Structures are given as structure tokens and as C-alpha cells.
Amino acid sequence: MSAPLAPPGGDGPLAQLRRYTPARIGLGRAGPSLPTREVLALALAHARARDAVHALLDLAALDVALRAMGVEAPVVRSAAPERAAYLARPDLGRRLSDGAAEALPRPAAAPAVAVVVADGLSAVAAQRHAPPLLGALRSLAPERWEAAPVVVALQARVALGDAVGAALGARLVAVLIGERPGLSSPDSLGVYLTSDPRPGRSDAERNCVSNIRPEGLPYGEAARRIDWLAREALARGGTGVALKDESDASASAGRQLE
């Protein structure tokens, strides 16, 4: 028979590991079952994940946050008419609604990079993390990100960015999108980079940086990786299988030269 697990908050090895991960380890026991507090915590996490999937983007609040950075972002919608259809029909979330592409304001010159802020499967994540991440990118490399037009997309999947990028004539599109919620992260943001965006691109042609949130990948580190990928994608003319993420090696080489 195995020894009883150390209770959370004790000094056992599992309790020490819990300080470094939100994973549900070393939960303890109450007879043959989990302690009531852990059962309730799991139910709460599940409820938060469900709420995140069904939540709607607060456009007014997002507009205020973006305008504080000097960003005016037009809004487009996918072919999904409302949230229930979006969740049941992923294909609708990958297409722009009728006339949306034609209604987008065109920049005076074709941009190198276009940014799409999309609700995805967690509008909470886009609401909380897209503005500060965009701010970090603009501070890190203003030559790439301050000139990038920003579009807000509702009921959107990642592939919707391809149509937006093509309509704007961008060489690269960065889609900042709420990821599928997990039981420890209902508000995780992902960023997908696609070179030469146009409808029909596959997921193999994208690079992704995920789990962006203060408890996961912090904004500054995420911005460093995303900008490295964007810079290299523009220089090499490809993303996905054509572009391996070597941003860590690049940063390490830079530190050795200092």
C-alpha cells in the first residue's frame, strides 16, 4: 500500500513542487477521495473555463485600451452570426462576413505587418492581454509594430487573419487570439504569425507563441520571441515549417557578445 500523500501546504516534496506549477499534484486525501477543497477548486476552474468560452469581447473597453496607445482599430466579424454558431461551426469563424474585406480601410501603402486582435475561444484572454502585449511589441521594435494596422475580429478563428492580411496587402499577419481555456488557464493568449497571408493557408505555414499571460509567458518575453519571428519571417519570406524558432539561441549569442 502506498504512503498517504503529504497535505498541500506541508513540507513534503509534492507540497514543494506545488509552489512551482499550477498543475494539480499532491492534492492530499480525505479517506479514499480528494479533499473537499480540491473538488470545489476543480469545479471552480471548470466553471471559469466554460465562462471564458462563452464570454463576449467588451469592444468599448478594448477600444479605450487601444486608443490609449494611439491605435484606432476597425472591427470585422466572421461569417458566424453569433457565439453559439461560432462554437458549433468552426468553418464559419475562419471566413469574413459578406462585405467585411471590402469595408476595411486601406492603408496608404501596403504594410509589412498587420495585427488582428481576435476573441477566439477566450475573449477574456484577448481583453486582458492583447493591449499590453501590443504595447510591449511597439516599445521593443517600433519600426515594425507602430506602423502595423490593427483590426479587431469577432467570432474569429486563427485563419480569419489570412483574409484580413490579404485585404490589407500585408506581407505578414500576426493574430493575437484567445486560446482554448484549460483548467489552470482560462485566459491564455496565443499569437500566430503567417507570411504572405491569404485564404487557404494551412496551420503548417504558421508560427505560434502561446500561453501569454503574467502567470505563463510574460509580455516582455513573448514580445521578444514574436518580434524575432516577425523579423526573420520578413527577411526570409516564410513562416511555419520554413521558419524554426531560434530566438533563444539568438538571445544567448547576444548576451555572450556583451
PDB file of C-alpha atoms in Angstrom, residues 48-242:
ATOM      1  CA  ARG A  48     -14.198  29.611 -15.270  1.00  0.00           C
ATOM      2  CA  ALA A  49     -13.129  27.747 -18.427  1.00  0.00           C
ATOM      3  CA  ARG A  50     -16.754  27.416 -19.580  1.00  0.00           C
ATOM      4  CA  ASP A  51     -17.420  31.095 -18.856  1.00  0.00           C
ATOM      5  CA  ALA A  52     -14.336  32.084 -20.872  1.00  0.00           C
ATOM      6  CA  VAL A  53     -15.541  30.110 -23.911  1.00  0.00           C
ATOM      7  CA  HIS A  54     -18.938  31.796 -23.887  1.00  0.00           C
ATOM      8  CA  ALA A  55     -17.806  35.309 -22.888  1.00  0.00           C
ATOM      9  CA  LEU A  56     -18.068  38.137 -25.415  1.00  0.00           C
ATOM     10  CA  LEU A  57     -15.397  40.703 -26.142  1.00  0.00           C
ATOM     11  CA  ASP A  58     -16.047  44.086 -24.491  1.00  0.00           C
ATOM     12  CA  LEU A  59     -15.447  46.243 -27.566  1.00  0.00           C
ATOM     13  CA  ALA A  60     -15.794  49.559 -25.739  1.00  0.00           C
ATOM     14  CA  ALA A  61     -13.177  48.656 -23.123  1.00  0.00           C
ATOM     15  CA  LEU A  62     -10.819  47.228 -25.757  1.00  0.00           C
ATOM     16  CA  ASP A  63     -11.184  50.367 -27.858  1.00  0.00           C
ATOM     17  CA  VAL A  64     -10.242  52.519 -24.853  1.00  0.00           C
ATOM     18  CA  ALA A  65      -7.145  50.398 -24.181  1.00  0.00           C
ATOM     19  CA  LEU A  66      -6.028  50.543 -27.816  1.00  0.00           C
ATOM     20  CA  ARG A  67      -6.684  54.273 -28.209  1.00  0.00           C
ATOM     21  CA  ALA A  68      -4.509  54.879 -25.147  1.00  0.00           C
ATOM     22  CA  MET A  69      -1.646  53.640 -27.370  1.00  0.00           C
ATOM     23  CA  GLY A  70      -2.774  55.769 -30.290  1.00  0.00           C
ATOM     24  CA  VAL A  71      -4.306  52.779 -32.102  1.00  0.00           C
ATOM     25  CA  GLU A  72      -7.603  53.070 -33.956  1.00  0.00           C
ATOM     26  CA  ALA A  73      -8.798  49.582 -34.839  1.00  0.00           C
ATOM     27  CA  PRO A  74     -11.719  48.854 -37.164  1.00  0.00           C
ATOM     28  CA  VAL A  75     -13.906  45.878 -36.253  1.00  0.00           C
ATOM     29  CA  VAL A  76     -14.712  42.980 -38.553  1.00  0.00           C
ATOM     30  CA  ARG A  77     -16.885  39.934 -37.973  1.00  0.00           C
ATOM     31  CA  SER A  78     -16.602  36.388 -39.160  1.00  0.00           C
ATOM     32  CA  ALA A  79     -19.352  34.557 -41.011  1.00  0.00           C
ATOM     33  CA  ALA A  80     -20.593  33.186 -37.663  1.00  0.00           C
ATOM     34  CA  PRO A  81     -23.637  35.326 -36.775  1.00  0.00           C
ATOM     35  CA  GLU A  82     -23.393  34.752 -33.010  1.00  0.00           C
ATOM     36  CA  ARG A  83     -21.469  32.815 -30.346  1.00  0.00           C
ATOM     37  CA  ALA A  84     -23.470  29.597 -30.471  1.00  0.00           C
ATOM     38  CA  ALA A  85     -22.963  29.295 -34.227  1.00  0.00           C
ATOM     39  CA  TYR A  86     -19.278  30.153 -33.817  1.00  0.00           C
ATOM     40  CA  LEU A  87     -18.768  27.307 -31.338  1.00  0.00           C
ATOM     41  CA  ALA A  88     -20.749  24.787 -33.387  1.00  0.00           C
ATOM     42  CA  ARG A  89     -19.332  25.750 -36.813  1.00  0.00           C
ATOM     43  CA  PRO A  90     -15.541  26.369 -36.717  1.00  0.00           C
ATOM     44  CA  ASP A  91     -15.552  26.829 -40.501  1.00  0.00           C
ATOM     45  CA  LEU A  92     -17.674  29.981 -40.170  1.00  0.00           C
ATOM     46  CA  GLY A  93     -15.117  31.509 -37.805  1.00  0.00           C
ATOM     47  CA  ARG A  94     -12.436  31.170 -40.474  1.00  0.00           C
ATOM     48  CA  ARG A  95     -14.292  33.316 -43.038  1.00  0.00           C
ATOM     49  CA  LEU A  96     -15.044  37.029 -43.037  1.00  0.00           C
ATOM     50  CA  SER A  97     -18.680  38.074 -43.150  1.00  0.00           C
ATOM     51  CA  ASP A  98     -20.002  39.308 -46.501  1.00  0.00           C
ATOM     52  CA  GLY A  99     -18.551  42.687 -47.433  1.00  0.00           C
ATOM     53  CA  ALA A 100     -16.150  42.849 -44.461  1.00  0.00           C
ATOM     54  CA  ALA A 101     -12.984  42.722 -46.562  1.00  0.00           C
ATOM     55  CA  GLU A 102     -14.210  45.483 -48.873  1.00  0.00           C
ATOM     56  CA  ALA A 103     -15.178  47.684 -45.917  1.00  0.00           C
ATOM     57  CA  LEU A 104     -11.738  47.589 -44.294  1.00  0.00           C
ATOM     58  CA  PRO A 105      -9.933  50.938 -44.516  1.00  0.00           C
ATOM     59  CA  ARG A 106      -6.850  50.537 -46.703  1.00  0.00           C
ATOM     60  CA  PRO A 107      -3.518  51.977 -45.531  1.00  0.00           C
ATOM     61  CA  ALA A 108      -1.798  54.427 -47.868  1.00  0.00           C
ATOM     62  CA  ALA A 109       0.924  51.856 -48.517  1.00  0.00           C
ATOM     63  CA  ALA A 110       0.899  48.086 -48.136  1.00  0.00           C
ATOM     64  CA  PRO A 111       2.098  47.356 -44.578  1.00  0.00           C
ATOM     65  CA  ALA A 112       4.869  44.914 -43.744  1.00  0.00           C
ATOM     66  CA  VAL A 113       2.891  43.615 -40.746  1.00  0.00           C
ATOM     67  CA  ALA A 114      -0.815  43.636 -39.911  1.00  0.00           C
ATOM     68  CA  VAL A 115      -2.190  42.806 -36.462  1.00  0.00           C
ATOM     69  CA  VAL A 116      -5.522  41.102 -35.785  1.00  0.00           C
ATOM     70  CA  VAL A 117      -6.882  41.022 -32.223  1.00  0.00           C
ATOM     71  CA  ALA A 118      -9.360  38.128 -32.164  1.00  0.00           C
ATOM     72  CA  ASP A 119     -11.651  36.822 -29.434  1.00  0.00           C
ATOM     73  CA  GLY A 120     -11.098  33.159 -30.363  1.00  0.00           C
ATOM     74  CA  LEU A 121     -12.116  30.684 -27.672  1.00  0.00           C
ATOM     75  CA  SER A 122     -11.332  33.053 -24.792  1.00  0.00           C
ATOM     76  CA  ALA A 123     -12.424  36.649 -25.216  1.00  0.00           C
ATOM     77  CA  VAL A 124     -11.183  37.153 -21.644  1.00  0.00           C
ATOM     78  CA  ALA A 125      -7.629  36.457 -22.802  1.00  0.00           C
ATOM     79  CA  ALA A 126      -7.813  38.893 -25.719  1.00  0.00           C
ATOM     80  CA  GLN A 127      -9.382  41.514 -23.474  1.00  0.00           C
ATOM     81  CA  ARG A 128      -6.729  41.277 -20.754  1.00  0.00           C
ATOM     82  CA  HIS A 129      -3.541  40.520 -22.626  1.00  0.00           C
ATOM     83  CA  ALA A 130      -3.712  41.777 -26.228  1.00  0.00           C
ATOM     84  CA  PRO A 131      -3.298  45.510 -25.355  1.00  0.00           C
ATOM     85  CA  PRO A 132      -0.283  45.103 -23.040  1.00  0.00           C
ATOM     86  CA  LEU A 133       1.370  42.646 -25.440  1.00  0.00           C
ATOM     87  CA  LEU A 134       0.861  45.031 -28.350  1.00  0.00           C
ATOM     88  CA  GLY A 135       2.316  47.785 -26.202  1.00  0.00           C
ATOM     89  CA  ALA A 136       5.374  45.651 -25.471  1.00  0.00           C
ATOM     90  CA  LEU A 137       5.868  44.940 -29.184  1.00  0.00           C
ATOM     91  CA  ARG A 138       5.587  48.620 -30.111  1.00  0.00           C
ATOM     92  CA  SER A 139       8.131  49.536 -27.448  1.00  0.00           C
ATOM     93  CA  LEU A 140      10.542  46.775 -28.456  1.00  0.00           C
ATOM     94  CA  ALA A 141      10.542  47.357 -32.222  1.00  0.00           C
ATOM     95  CA  PRO A 142       8.554  50.475 -33.177  1.00  0.00           C
ATOM     96  CA  GLU A 143       9.852  50.273 -36.757  1.00  0.00           C
ATOM     97  CA  ARG A 144       7.845  47.073 -37.252  1.00  0.00           C
ATOM     98  CA  TRP A 145       4.854  47.398 -34.946  1.00  0.00           C
ATOM     99  CA  GLU A 146       3.903  51.081 -34.704  1.00  0.00           C
ATOM    100  CA  ALA A 147       3.123  51.225 -38.434  1.00  0.00           C
ATOM    101  CA  ALA A 148       1.181  47.955 -38.360  1.00  0.00           C
ATOM    102  CA  PRO A 149      -2.586  48.434 -38.865  1.00  0.00           C
ATOM    103  CA  VAL A 150      -4.655  46.772 -36.130  1.00  0.00           C
ATOM    104  CA  VAL A 151      -8.016  45.107 -36.759  1.00  0.00           C
ATOM    105  CA  VAL A 152     -10.343  43.651 -34.112  1.00  0.00           C
ATOM    106  CA  ALA A 153     -12.108  40.460 -35.213  1.00  0.00           C
ATOM    107  CA  LEU A 154     -15.197  38.966 -33.563  1.00  0.00           C
ATOM    108  CA  GLN A 155     -16.208  35.287 -33.527  1.00  0.00           C
ATOM    109  CA  ALA A 156     -12.841  34.648 -35.149  1.00  0.00           C
ATOM    110  CA  ARG A 157     -10.577  31.641 -35.610  1.00  0.00           C
ATOM    111  CA  VAL A 158      -6.887  31.925 -36.446  1.00  0.00           C
ATOM    112  CA  ALA A 159      -7.415  31.547 -40.197  1.00  0.00           C
ATOM    113  CA  LEU A 160      -9.576  34.679 -40.309  1.00  0.00           C
ATOM    114  CA  GLY A 161      -6.337  36.637 -40.095  1.00  0.00           C
ATOM    115  CA  ASP A 162      -5.380  35.348 -43.538  1.00  0.00           C
ATOM    116  CA  ALA A 163      -8.320  37.129 -45.159  1.00  0.00           C
ATOM    117  CA  VAL A 164      -7.658  40.327 -43.188  1.00  0.00           C
ATOM    118  CA  GLY A 165      -3.957  40.300 -44.054  1.00  0.00           C
ATOM    119  CA  ALA A 166      -4.721  39.730 -47.737  1.00  0.00           C
ATOM    120  CA  ALA A 167      -7.276  42.558 -47.798  1.00  0.00           C
ATOM    121  CA  LEU A 168      -4.682  44.943 -46.319  1.00  0.00           C
ATOM    122  CA  GLY A 169      -1.912  43.714 -48.628  1.00  0.00           C
ATOM    123  CA  ALA A 170       0.325  42.853 -45.653  1.00  0.00           C
ATOM    124  CA  ARG A 171       3.432  40.693 -46.015  1.00  0.00           C
ATOM    125  CA  LEU A 172       2.861  39.174 -42.582  1.00  0.00           C
ATOM    126  CA  VAL A 173      -0.138  38.917 -40.273  1.00  0.00           C
ATOM    127  CA  ALA A 174       0.037  38.458 -36.504  1.00  0.00           C
ATOM    128  CA  VAL A 175      -3.171  37.129 -34.948  1.00  0.00           C
ATOM    129  CA  LEU A 176      -3.458  37.767 -31.197  1.00  0.00           C
ATOM    130  CA  ILE A 177      -6.185  35.328 -30.155  1.00  0.00           C
ATOM    131  CA  GLY A 178      -7.712  33.835 -27.026  1.00  0.00           C
ATOM    132  CA  GLU A 179      -6.675  30.192 -26.709  1.00  0.00           C
ATOM    133  CA  ARG A 180      -8.886  27.277 -25.753  1.00  0.00           C
ATOM    134  CA  PRO A 181      -9.222  27.589 -21.943  1.00  0.00           C
ATOM    135  CA  GLY A 182      -7.651  24.987 -19.694  1.00  0.00           C
ATOM    136  CA  LEU A 183      -8.421  24.135 -16.089  1.00  0.00           C
ATOM    137  CA  SER A 184      -5.470  26.201 -14.901  1.00  0.00           C
ATOM    138  CA  SER A 185      -5.534  28.953 -17.532  1.00  0.00           C
ATOM    139  CA  PRO A 186      -8.882  30.360 -18.714  1.00  0.00           C
ATOM    140  CA  ASP A 187      -7.173  33.493 -20.082  1.00  0.00           C
ATOM    141  CA  SER A 188      -4.211  32.313 -22.131  1.00  0.00           C
ATOM    142  CA  LEU A 189      -3.353  34.353 -25.252  1.00  0.00           C
ATOM    143  CA  GLY A 190      -1.707  32.907 -28.353  1.00  0.00           C
ATOM    144  CA  VAL A 191      -0.069  34.704 -31.280  1.00  0.00           C
ATOM    145  CA  TYR A 192       0.032  33.154 -34.754  1.00  0.00           C
ATOM    146  CA  LEU A 193       2.326  34.568 -37.445  1.00  0.00           C
ATOM    147  CA  THR A 194       1.626  33.856 -41.112  1.00  0.00           C
ATOM    148  CA  SER A 195       3.760  35.060 -44.010  1.00  0.00           C
ATOM    149  CA  ASP A 196       2.039  36.203 -47.215  1.00  0.00           C
ATOM    150  CA  PRO A 197      -1.428  35.765 -45.662  1.00  0.00           C
ATOM    151  CA  ARG A 198      -4.268  34.703 -47.913  1.00  0.00           C
ATOM    152  CA  PRO A 199      -7.233  32.330 -47.586  1.00  0.00           C
ATOM    153  CA  GLY A 200      -6.207  28.713 -47.924  1.00  0.00           C
ATOM    154  CA  ARG A 201      -3.070  28.887 -45.771  1.00  0.00           C
ATOM    155  CA  SER A 202      -2.584  25.802 -43.578  1.00  0.00           C
ATOM    156  CA  ASP A 203      -1.535  25.599 -39.931  1.00  0.00           C
ATOM    157  CA  ALA A 204       1.825  24.185 -41.075  1.00  0.00           C
ATOM    158  CA  GLU A 205       2.533  27.622 -42.531  1.00  0.00           C
ATOM    159  CA  ARG A 206       2.225  29.427 -39.190  1.00  0.00           C
ATOM    160  CA  ASN A 207       4.446  30.030 -36.167  1.00  0.00           C
ATOM    161  CA  CYS A 208       2.787  30.174 -32.763  1.00  0.00           C
ATOM    162  CA  VAL A 209       3.784  31.660 -29.416  1.00  0.00           C
ATOM    163  CA  SER A 210       1.325  30.535 -26.751  1.00  0.00           C
ATOM    164  CA  ASN A 211       0.396  30.768 -23.061  1.00  0.00           C
ATOM    165  CA  ILE A 212       0.967  34.531 -22.963  1.00  0.00           C
ATOM    166  CA  ARG A 213      -0.188  35.884 -19.576  1.00  0.00           C
ATOM    167  CA  PRO A 214       1.582  37.047 -16.439  1.00  0.00           C
ATOM    168  CA  GLU A 215       1.372  33.553 -14.895  1.00  0.00           C
ATOM    169  CA  GLY A 216       2.688  31.932 -18.093  1.00  0.00           C
ATOM    170  CA  LEU A 217       4.880  33.639 -20.701  1.00  0.00           C
ATOM    171  CA  PRO A 218       5.246  37.290 -19.582  1.00  0.00           C
ATOM    172  CA  TYR A 219       4.540  40.086 -22.072  1.00  0.00           C
ATOM    173  CA  GLY A 220       8.179  41.186 -22.438  1.00  0.00           C
ATOM    174  CA  GLU A 221       9.492  37.688 -23.178  1.00  0.00           C
ATOM    175  CA  ALA A 222       6.588  36.962 -25.509  1.00  0.00           C
ATOM    176  CA  ALA A 223       7.242  40.210 -27.385  1.00  0.00           C
ATOM    177  CA  ARG A 224      10.920  39.304 -27.798  1.00  0.00           C
ATOM    178  CA  ARG A 225      10.063  35.912 -29.335  1.00  0.00           C
ATOM    179  CA  ILE A 226       7.267  37.260 -31.540  1.00  0.00           C
ATOM    180  CA  ASP A 227       9.374  40.114 -32.862  1.00  0.00           C
ATOM    181  CA  TRP A 228      12.269  37.773 -33.612  1.00  0.00           C
ATOM    182  CA  LEU A 229       9.930  35.545 -35.617  1.00  0.00           C
ATOM    183  CA  ALA A 230       8.376  38.535 -37.392  1.00  0.00           C
ATOM    184  CA  ARG A 231      11.762  39.991 -38.311  1.00  0.00           C
ATOM    185  CA  GLU A 232      13.036  36.681 -39.658  1.00  0.00           C
ATOM    186  CA  ALA A 233       9.774  35.933 -41.471  1.00  0.00           C
ATOM    187  CA  LEU A 234      10.005  39.240 -43.315  1.00  0.00           C
ATOM    188  CA  ALA A 235      13.667  38.650 -44.142  1.00  0.00           C
ATOM    189  CA  ARG A 236      13.253  35.023 -45.287  1.00  0.00           C
ATOM    190  CA  GLY A 237       9.751  35.271 -46.744  1.00  0.00           C
ATOM    191  CA  GLY A 238       8.217  32.333 -44.880  1.00  0.00           C
ATOM    192  CA  THR A 239       6.732  31.067 -41.623  1.00  0.00           C
ATOM    193  CA  GLY A 240       5.728  27.707 -40.181  1.00  0.00           C
ATOM    194  CA  VAL A 241       7.851  24.806 -41.355  1.00  0.00           C
ATOM    195  CA  ALA A 242      10.000  27.343 -43.245  1.00  0.00           C
TER     196      ALA A 242
END
